[in-house]
């Protein structure tokens, strides 16, 4: 195993350890672990894009997910579009234009495995975009309820919400889906032909499956959020679980 591949697995291992520690902590320590998780995930995804598909793919990922993620969040904070009117608390580090700097890193962290998983499951570009966007948006069924419960951000008008998931308006999830489609459309074009030949993606596939399984477990057992465990478990599971037989066939 090359040194760069060992680094990817080491980053993934560190991320998993930090996430396991998250529900066992509180307050500022938990907020610090949140930031650490996002930074580790960001470095992992960008490094994997660079190693597996070259500088073009890594730069495309940063341009679409990091810069694009920051832009849509800044617009969202300022105007309420497309996620609804919301505000970030000061618990997640420094902010620019009202947006904590780790937020666009989180978009990037999960956009890349969502895209790579779609490459495994769909053959046409349109189907890959739809599948990757759906997976990324479904992840927010875990993310937003968890972060709102921690007080990291709040909506001015959180209704109507999904049954059992108070504090997060349904319009936010629709906004996520809309931006995710745009993000994946641009990413598919920007990555280029190399993006159509998945190889050496095991760390990202493990990340994608771990994110789903650990989110269901954490929400259902440790965080006291059974309804988001149910919503996320069903809807993200519809996108993620078909990956398991696909990986078995590839193996």
PDB file of C-alpha atoms in Angstrom:
ATOM      1  CA  UNK A   1       0.000   0.000   0.000  1.00  0.00           C
ATOM      2  CA  UNK A   2       1.403   3.388  -0.994  1.00  0.00           C
ATOM      3  CA  UNK A   3       2.022   6.161   1.505  1.00  0.00           C
ATOM      4  CA  UNK A   4      -0.755   8.303   0.023  1.00  0.00           C
ATOM      5  CA  UNK A   5      -3.259   5.475   0.316  1.00  0.00           C
ATOM      6  CA  UNK A   6      -2.225   4.817   3.902  1.00  0.00           C
ATOM      7  CA  UNK A   7      -2.789   8.518   4.595  1.00  0.00           C
ATOM      8  CA  UNK A   8      -6.337   8.315   3.253  1.00  0.00           C
ATOM      9  CA  UNK A   9      -7.151   5.360   5.480  1.00  0.00           C
ATOM     10  CA  UNK A  10      -5.521   7.099   8.450  1.00  0.00           C
ATOM     11  CA  UNK A  11      -7.684  10.190   7.875  1.00  0.00           C
ATOM     12  CA  UNK A  12     -10.774   8.008   7.668  1.00  0.00           C
ATOM     13  CA  UNK A  13      -9.809   6.184  10.863  1.00  0.00           C
ATOM     14  CA  UNK A  14      -9.274   9.462  12.708  1.00  0.00           C
ATOM     15  CA  UNK A  15     -12.646  10.754  11.509  1.00  0.00           C
ATOM     16  CA  UNK A  16     -14.407   7.616  12.726  1.00  0.00           C
ATOM     17  CA  UNK A  17     -12.762   7.867  16.154  1.00  0.00           C
ATOM     18  CA  UNK A  18     -13.775  11.522  16.515  1.00  0.00           C
ATOM     19  CA  UNK A  19     -17.352  10.731  15.519  1.00  0.00           C
ATOM     20  CA  UNK A  20     -17.537   7.898  18.034  1.00  0.00           C
ATOM     21  CA  UNK A  21     -16.416  10.326  20.743  1.00  0.00           C
ATOM     22  CA  UNK A  22     -18.995  12.959  19.725  1.00  0.00           C
ATOM     23  CA  UNK A  23     -22.071  11.576  21.556  1.00  0.00           C
ATOM     24  CA  UNK A  24     -19.976  10.943  24.667  1.00  0.00           C
ATOM     25  CA  UNK A  25     -19.176  14.652  25.111  1.00  0.00           C
ATOM     26  CA  UNK A  26     -21.054  17.912  25.679  1.00  0.00           C
ATOM     27  CA  UNK A  27     -20.813  21.667  25.225  1.00  0.00           C
ATOM     28  CA  UNK A  28     -17.643  23.193  23.846  1.00  0.00           C
ATOM     29  CA  UNK A  29     -15.913  19.821  23.581  1.00  0.00           C
ATOM     30  CA  UNK A  30     -18.716  18.500  21.389  1.00  0.00           C
ATOM     31  CA  UNK A  31     -18.602  21.637  19.234  1.00  0.00           C
ATOM     32  CA  UNK A  32     -14.852  21.183  18.870  1.00  0.00           C
ATOM     33  CA  UNK A  33     -15.340  17.586  17.769  1.00  0.00           C
ATOM     34  CA  UNK A  34     -17.889  18.767  15.213  1.00  0.00           C
ATOM     35  CA  UNK A  35     -15.342  21.145  13.695  1.00  0.00           C
ATOM     36  CA  UNK A  36     -12.622  18.489  13.812  1.00  0.00           C
ATOM     37  CA  UNK A  37     -14.853  15.963  12.046  1.00  0.00           C
ATOM     38  CA  UNK A  38     -15.623  18.377   9.225  1.00  0.00           C
ATOM     39  CA  UNK A  39     -11.981  19.358   8.743  1.00  0.00           C
ATOM     40  CA  UNK A  40     -10.876  15.715   8.649  1.00  0.00           C
ATOM     41  CA  UNK A  41     -13.651  14.859   6.196  1.00  0.00           C
ATOM     42  CA  UNK A  42     -12.772  17.800   3.981  1.00  0.00           C
ATOM     43  CA  UNK A  43      -9.087  16.907   3.807  1.00  0.00           C
ATOM     44  CA  UNK A  44      -9.981  13.267   3.166  1.00  0.00           C
ATOM     45  CA  UNK A  45     -12.332  14.004   0.262  1.00  0.00           C
ATOM     46  CA  UNK A  46     -10.119  16.583  -1.444  1.00  0.00           C
ATOM     47  CA  UNK A  47      -7.010  14.429  -0.986  1.00  0.00           C
ATOM     48  CA  UNK A  48      -8.815  11.410  -2.411  1.00  0.00           C
ATOM     49  CA  UNK A  49     -10.047  13.411  -5.405  1.00  0.00           C
ATOM     50  CA  UNK A  50      -6.479  14.547  -6.089  1.00  0.00           C
ATOM     51  CA  UNK A  51      -4.920  11.109  -5.621  1.00  0.00           C
ATOM     52  CA  UNK A  52      -7.498   9.105  -7.554  1.00  0.00           C
ATOM     53  CA  UNK A  53      -8.400  11.484 -10.367  1.00  0.00           C
ATOM     54  CA  UNK A  54      -5.823  14.244 -10.414  1.00  0.00           C
ATOM     55  CA  UNK A  55      -5.622  17.964  -9.856  1.00  0.00           C
ATOM     56  CA  UNK A  56      -8.531  18.748 -12.182  1.00  0.00           C
ATOM     57  CA  UNK A  57     -10.966  16.700 -10.105  1.00  0.00           C
ATOM     58  CA  UNK A  58      -9.713  18.112  -6.806  1.00  0.00           C
ATOM     59  CA  UNK A  59      -9.952  21.690  -8.051  1.00  0.00           C
ATOM     60  CA  UNK A  60     -13.403  21.008  -9.508  1.00  0.00           C
ATOM     61  CA  UNK A  61     -14.557  19.650  -6.157  1.00  0.00           C
ATOM     62  CA  UNK A  62     -13.257  22.698  -4.291  1.00  0.00           C
ATOM     63  CA  UNK A  63     -14.722  25.126  -6.830  1.00  0.00           C
ATOM     64  CA  UNK A  64     -18.169  23.564  -6.907  1.00  0.00           C
ATOM     65  CA  UNK A  65     -18.672  22.325  -3.345  1.00  0.00           C
ATOM     66  CA  UNK A  66     -16.460  24.599  -1.227  1.00  0.00           C
ATOM     67  CA  UNK A  67     -16.846  27.896  -3.070  1.00  0.00           C
ATOM     68  CA  UNK A  68     -20.342  27.051  -4.282  1.00  0.00           C
ATOM     69  CA  UNK A  69     -21.329  25.884  -0.810  1.00  0.00           C
ATOM     70  CA  UNK A  70     -20.103  29.108   0.743  1.00  0.00           C
ATOM     71  CA  UNK A  71     -21.926  31.184  -1.873  1.00  0.00           C
ATOM     72  CA  UNK A  72     -25.276  29.470  -1.391  1.00  0.00           C
ATOM     73  CA  UNK A  73     -24.949  29.667   2.402  1.00  0.00           C
ATOM     74  CA  UNK A  74     -24.087  33.366   2.272  1.00  0.00           C
ATOM     75  CA  UNK A  75     -27.101  34.007   0.050  1.00  0.00           C
ATOM     76  CA  UNK A  76     -29.234  31.886   2.361  1.00  0.00           C
ATOM     77  CA  UNK A  77     -28.225  33.785   5.487  1.00  0.00           C
ATOM     78  CA  UNK A  78     -28.746  37.147   3.780  1.00  0.00           C
ATOM     79  CA  UNK A  79     -32.010  36.457   1.939  1.00  0.00           C
ATOM     80  CA  UNK A  80     -33.621  33.280   3.289  1.00  0.00           C
ATOM     81  CA  UNK A  81     -33.312  31.589  -0.121  1.00  0.00           C
ATOM     82  CA  UNK A  82     -33.138  28.640  -0.737  1.00  0.00           C
ATOM     83  CA  UNK A  83     -33.178  27.146   2.788  1.00  0.00           C
ATOM     84  CA  UNK A  84     -35.460  29.529   4.679  1.00  0.00           C
ATOM     85  CA  UNK A  85     -34.519  32.293   7.105  1.00  0.00           C
ATOM     86  CA  UNK A  86     -31.906  31.041   9.564  1.00  0.00           C
ATOM     87  CA  UNK A  87     -28.957  32.184  11.635  1.00  0.00           C
ATOM     88  CA  UNK A  88     -25.757  30.509  12.773  1.00  0.00           C
ATOM     89  CA  UNK A  89     -24.738  30.682  16.417  1.00  0.00           C
ATOM     90  CA  UNK A  90     -21.120  31.425  17.257  1.00  0.00           C
ATOM     91  CA  UNK A  91     -20.250  27.858  18.268  1.00  0.00           C
ATOM     92  CA  UNK A  92     -18.650  26.588  15.073  1.00  0.00           C
ATOM     93  CA  UNK A  93     -15.701  28.914  14.698  1.00  0.00           C
ATOM     94  CA  UNK A  94     -15.136  32.103  12.693  1.00  0.00           C
ATOM     95  CA  UNK A  95     -17.775  33.369  10.276  1.00  0.00           C
ATOM     96  CA  UNK A  96     -17.613  35.303   7.022  1.00  0.00           C
ATOM     97  CA  UNK A  97     -20.803  36.989   5.808  1.00  0.00           C
ATOM     98  CA  UNK A  98     -22.585  35.217   8.633  1.00  0.00           C
ATOM     99  CA  UNK A  99     -21.440  31.731   7.530  1.00  0.00           C
ATOM    100  CA  UNK A 100     -19.083  29.620   9.693  1.00  0.00           C
ATOM    101  CA  UNK A 101     -16.117  28.680   7.544  1.00  0.00           C
ATOM    102  CA  UNK A 102     -16.547  24.980   8.259  1.00  0.00           C
ATOM    103  CA  UNK A 103     -19.992  24.900   6.610  1.00  0.00           C
ATOM    104  CA  UNK A 104     -18.768  24.886   2.985  1.00  0.00           C
ATOM    105  CA  UNK A 105     -16.171  22.327   4.058  1.00  0.00           C
ATOM    106  CA  UNK A 106     -19.031  20.064   5.126  1.00  0.00           C
ATOM    107  CA  UNK A 107     -20.663  20.370   1.701  1.00  0.00           C
ATOM    108  CA  UNK A 108     -17.366  19.276   0.139  1.00  0.00           C
ATOM    109  CA  UNK A 109     -16.740  16.446   2.574  1.00  0.00           C
ATOM    110  CA  UNK A 110     -19.986  14.649   1.703  1.00  0.00           C
ATOM    111  CA  UNK A 111     -20.431  15.741  -1.928  1.00  0.00           C
ATOM    112  CA  UNK A 112     -17.450  13.690  -3.087  1.00  0.00           C
ATOM    113  CA  UNK A 113     -18.472  10.267  -1.675  1.00  0.00           C
ATOM    114  CA  UNK A 114     -22.055  10.936  -2.815  1.00  0.00           C
ATOM    115  CA  UNK A 115     -20.776  11.467  -6.366  1.00  0.00           C
ATOM    116  CA  UNK A 116     -18.476   8.441  -6.308  1.00  0.00           C
ATOM    117  CA  UNK A 117     -21.261   6.211  -4.993  1.00  0.00           C
ATOM    118  CA  UNK A 118     -23.483   7.390  -7.844  1.00  0.00           C
ATOM    119  CA  UNK A 119     -20.762   6.411 -10.316  1.00  0.00           C
ATOM    120  CA  UNK A 120     -21.049   2.859  -9.011  1.00  0.00           C
ATOM    121  CA  UNK A 121     -24.828   2.730  -9.278  1.00  0.00           C
ATOM    122  CA  UNK A 122     -25.791   4.611 -12.445  1.00  0.00           C
ATOM    123  CA  UNK A 123     -24.581   4.604 -16.043  1.00  0.00           C
ATOM    124  CA  UNK A 124     -25.844   7.879 -17.496  1.00  0.00           C
ATOM    125  CA  UNK A 125     -24.744  11.325 -16.367  1.00  0.00           C
ATOM    126  CA  UNK A 126     -28.321  12.408 -15.643  1.00  0.00           C
ATOM    127  CA  UNK A 127     -28.938   9.370 -13.450  1.00  0.00           C
ATOM    128  CA  UNK A 128     -25.658   9.898 -11.600  1.00  0.00           C
ATOM    129  CA  UNK A 129     -26.494  13.539 -10.935  1.00  0.00           C
ATOM    130  CA  UNK A 130     -29.961  12.631  -9.649  1.00  0.00           C
ATOM    131  CA  UNK A 131     -28.638   9.845  -7.444  1.00  0.00           C
ATOM    132  CA  UNK A 132     -25.727  11.846  -6.012  1.00  0.00           C
ATOM    133  CA  UNK A 133     -27.929  14.878  -5.351  1.00  0.00           C
ATOM    134  CA  UNK A 134     -30.557  12.721  -3.643  1.00  0.00           C
ATOM    135  CA  UNK A 135     -27.921  11.104  -1.425  1.00  0.00           C
ATOM    136  CA  UNK A 136     -26.396  14.422  -0.419  1.00  0.00           C
ATOM    137  CA  UNK A 137     -29.792  15.970   0.306  1.00  0.00           C
ATOM    138  CA  UNK A 138     -30.913  12.896   2.261  1.00  0.00           C
ATOM    139  CA  UNK A 139     -27.835  13.227   4.501  1.00  0.00           C
ATOM    140  CA  UNK A 140     -29.310  16.522   5.675  1.00  0.00           C
ATOM    141  CA  UNK A 141     -32.180  14.587   7.244  1.00  0.00           C
ATOM    142  CA  UNK A 142     -29.580  13.653   9.847  1.00  0.00           C
ATOM    143  CA  UNK A 143     -27.433  16.776   9.808  1.00  0.00           C
ATOM    144  CA  UNK A 144     -29.925  19.574  10.338  1.00  0.00           C
ATOM    145  CA  UNK A 145     -31.961  17.993  13.166  1.00  0.00           C
ATOM    146  CA  UNK A 146     -28.734  17.141  14.986  1.00  0.00           C
ATOM    147  CA  UNK A 147     -27.203  20.596  14.599  1.00  0.00           C
ATOM    148  CA  UNK A 148     -30.439  22.372  15.535  1.00  0.00           C
ATOM    149  CA  UNK A 149     -30.709  20.205  18.652  1.00  0.00           C
ATOM    150  CA  UNK A 150     -27.191  21.339  19.591  1.00  0.00           C
ATOM    151  CA  UNK A 151     -28.100  25.001  19.029  1.00  0.00           C
ATOM    152  CA  UNK A 152     -25.573  25.514  16.239  1.00  0.00           C
ATOM    153  CA  UNK A 153     -28.191  27.217  14.056  1.00  0.00           C
ATOM    154  CA  UNK A 154     -31.896  28.065  14.181  1.00  0.00           C
ATOM    155  CA  UNK A 155     -34.701  28.958  11.778  1.00  0.00           C
ATOM    156  CA  UNK A 156     -36.962  31.936  12.264  1.00  0.00           C
ATOM    157  CA  UNK A 157     -39.928  29.976  10.870  1.00  0.00           C
ATOM    158  CA  UNK A 158     -39.335  26.243  11.399  1.00  0.00           C
ATOM    159  CA  UNK A 159     -42.818  25.164  10.309  1.00  0.00           C
ATOM    160  CA  UNK A 160     -44.081  23.186   8.526  1.00  0.00           C
ATOM    161  CA  UNK A 161     -41.621  20.490   9.605  1.00  0.00           C
ATOM    162  CA  UNK A 162     -41.429  16.764   9.059  1.00  0.00           C
ATOM    163  CA  UNK A 163     -43.462  14.785  11.625  1.00  0.00           C
ATOM    164  CA  UNK A 164     -41.341  14.253  14.718  1.00  0.00           C
ATOM    165  CA  UNK A 165     -38.527  16.549  13.529  1.00  0.00           C
ATOM    166  CA  UNK A 166     -39.266  19.957  15.005  1.00  0.00           C
ATOM    167  CA  UNK A 167     -37.116  22.986  14.321  1.00  0.00           C
ATOM    168  CA  UNK A 168     -36.257  22.327  10.663  1.00  0.00           C
ATOM    169  CA  UNK A 169     -38.686  23.467   7.944  1.00  0.00           C
ATOM    170  CA  UNK A 170     -39.468  21.136   5.062  1.00  0.00           C
ATOM    171  CA  UNK A 171     -38.445  23.919   2.678  1.00  0.00           C
ATOM    172  CA  UNK A 172     -34.860  23.560   3.914  1.00  0.00           C
ATOM    173  CA  UNK A 173     -34.673  19.996   2.615  1.00  0.00           C
ATOM    174  CA  UNK A 174     -36.087  21.092  -0.730  1.00  0.00           C
ATOM    175  CA  UNK A 175     -33.458  23.827  -0.854  1.00  0.00           C
ATOM    176  CA  UNK A 176     -30.779  21.241  -0.158  1.00  0.00           C
ATOM    177  CA  UNK A 177     -32.045  19.054  -2.977  1.00  0.00           C
ATOM    178  CA  UNK A 178     -32.178  21.937  -5.430  1.00  0.00           C
ATOM    179  CA  UNK A 179     -28.647  23.094  -4.666  1.00  0.00           C
ATOM    180  CA  UNK A 180     -27.368  19.508  -4.619  1.00  0.00           C
ATOM    181  CA  UNK A 181     -28.677  18.990  -8.166  1.00  0.00           C
ATOM    182  CA  UNK A 182     -26.911  22.165  -9.291  1.00  0.00           C
ATOM    183  CA  UNK A 183     -23.706  21.205  -7.477  1.00  0.00           C
ATOM    184  CA  UNK A 184     -23.609  17.703  -8.958  1.00  0.00           C
ATOM    185  CA  UNK A 185     -24.427  18.966 -12.434  1.00  0.00           C
ATOM    186  CA  UNK A 186     -21.483  21.355 -12.387  1.00  0.00           C
ATOM    187  CA  UNK A 187     -19.213  18.806 -10.690  1.00  0.00           C
ATOM    188  CA  UNK A 188     -20.024  16.146 -13.308  1.00  0.00           C
ATOM    189  CA  UNK A 189     -19.038  18.541 -16.089  1.00  0.00           C
ATOM    190  CA  UNK A 190     -15.973  19.921 -14.307  1.00  0.00           C
ATOM    191  CA  UNK A 191     -14.448  16.613 -13.211  1.00  0.00           C
ATOM    192  CA  UNK A 192     -14.298  15.429 -16.804  1.00  0.00           C
ATOM    193  CA  UNK A 193     -13.838  11.932 -18.236  1.00  0.00           C
ATOM    194  CA  UNK A 194     -11.695  10.747 -15.316  1.00  0.00           C
ATOM    195  CA  UNK A 195     -14.767  10.910 -13.126  1.00  0.00           C
ATOM    196  CA  UNK A 196     -16.375   8.127 -15.141  1.00  0.00           C
ATOM    197  CA  UNK A 197     -13.829   5.482 -14.176  1.00  0.00           C
ATOM    198  CA  UNK A 198     -14.093   4.819 -10.446  1.00  0.00           C
ATOM    199  CA  UNK A 199     -11.068   3.021  -9.036  1.00  0.00           C
ATOM    200  CA  UNK A 200      -9.320   2.971  -5.710  1.00  0.00           C
ATOM    201  CA  UNK A 201     -12.414   4.437  -4.077  1.00  0.00           C
ATOM    202  CA  UNK A 202     -12.616   2.078  -1.106  1.00  0.00           C
ATOM    203  CA  UNK A 203     -12.015   4.783   1.566  1.00  0.00           C
ATOM    204  CA  UNK A 204     -14.831   6.894   0.134  1.00  0.00           C
ATOM    205  CA  UNK A 205     -17.218   3.974  -0.110  1.00  0.00           C
ATOM    206  CA  UNK A 206     -16.497   3.083   3.513  1.00  0.00           C
ATOM    207  CA  UNK A 207     -17.020   6.742   4.465  1.00  0.00           C
ATOM    208  CA  UNK A 208     -20.382   6.846   2.693  1.00  0.00           C
ATOM    209  CA  UNK A 209     -21.613   3.623   4.303  1.00  0.00           C
ATOM    210  CA  UNK A 210     -20.214   4.577   7.724  1.00  0.00           C
ATOM    211  CA  UNK A 211     -21.877   7.988   7.586  1.00  0.00           C
ATOM    212  CA  UNK A 212     -25.245   6.404   6.948  1.00  0.00           C
ATOM    213  CA  UNK A 213     -24.991   3.576   9.478  1.00  0.00           C
ATOM    214  CA  UNK A 214     -23.432   5.661  12.246  1.00  0.00           C
ATOM    215  CA  UNK A 215     -25.999   8.427  11.762  1.00  0.00           C
ATOM    216  CA  UNK A 216     -28.905   6.017  12.151  1.00  0.00           C
ATOM    217  CA  UNK A 217     -27.333   4.501  15.272  1.00  0.00           C
ATOM    218  CA  UNK A 218     -26.356   7.822  16.857  1.00  0.00           C
ATOM    219  CA  UNK A 219     -29.745   9.459  16.306  1.00  0.00           C
ATOM    220  CA  UNK A 220     -31.708   6.411  17.440  1.00  0.00           C
ATOM    221  CA  UNK A 221     -29.633   5.487  20.498  1.00  0.00           C
ATOM    222  CA  UNK A 222     -27.291   8.241  21.675  1.00  0.00           C
ATOM    223  CA  UNK A 223     -28.741  11.613  20.620  1.00  0.00           C
ATOM    224  CA  UNK A 224     -32.405  11.125  21.437  1.00  0.00           C
ATOM    225  CA  UNK A 225     -33.556  11.876  17.885  1.00  0.00           C
ATOM    226  CA  UNK A 226     -35.532   8.770  16.870  1.00  0.00           C
ATOM    227  CA  UNK A 227     -37.613  10.502  14.214  1.00  0.00           C
ATOM    228  CA  UNK A 228     -34.627  11.842  12.303  1.00  0.00           C
ATOM    229  CA  UNK A 229     -33.128   8.344  12.593  1.00  0.00           C
ATOM    230  CA  UNK A 230     -36.278   7.045  10.917  1.00  0.00           C
ATOM    231  CA  UNK A 231     -36.546   9.688   8.190  1.00  0.00           C
ATOM    232  CA  UNK A 232     -32.847   9.599   7.392  1.00  0.00           C
ATOM    233  CA  UNK A 233     -32.653   5.834   7.723  1.00  0.00           C
ATOM    234  CA  UNK A 234     -35.384   5.310   5.142  1.00  0.00           C
ATOM    235  CA  UNK A 235     -34.640   8.078   2.638  1.00  0.00           C
ATOM    236  CA  UNK A 236     -30.841   8.069   2.723  1.00  0.00           C
ATOM    237  CA  UNK A 237     -30.947   4.295   2.963  1.00  0.00           C
ATOM    238  CA  UNK A 238     -32.817   4.163  -0.356  1.00  0.00           C
ATOM    239  CA  UNK A 239     -29.753   5.745  -1.968  1.00  0.00           C
ATOM    240  CA  UNK A 240     -26.974   4.189   0.097  1.00  0.00           C
ATOM    241  CA  UNK A 241     -28.023   0.575   0.666  1.00  0.00           C
ATOM    242  CA  UNK A 242     -28.026  -0.415  -3.047  1.00  0.00           C
ATOM    243  CA  UNK A 243     -24.301   0.341  -2.974  1.00  0.00           C
ATOM    244  CA  UNK A 244     -23.632  -2.780  -0.894  1.00  0.00           C
ATOM    245  CA  UNK A 245     -24.602  -5.362  -3.551  1.00  0.00           C
ATOM    246  CA  UNK A 246     -22.946  -3.197  -6.216  1.00  0.00           C
ATOM    247  CA  UNK A 247     -19.656  -3.313  -4.305  1.00  0.00           C
ATOM    248  CA  UNK A 248     -20.007  -7.053  -3.805  1.00  0.00           C
ATOM    249  CA  UNK A 249     -20.467  -7.580  -7.537  1.00  0.00           C
ATOM    250  CA  UNK A 250     -17.440  -5.413  -8.259  1.00  0.00           C
ATOM    251  CA  UNK A 251     -15.358  -7.370  -5.761  1.00  0.00           C
TER     252      UNK A 251
END
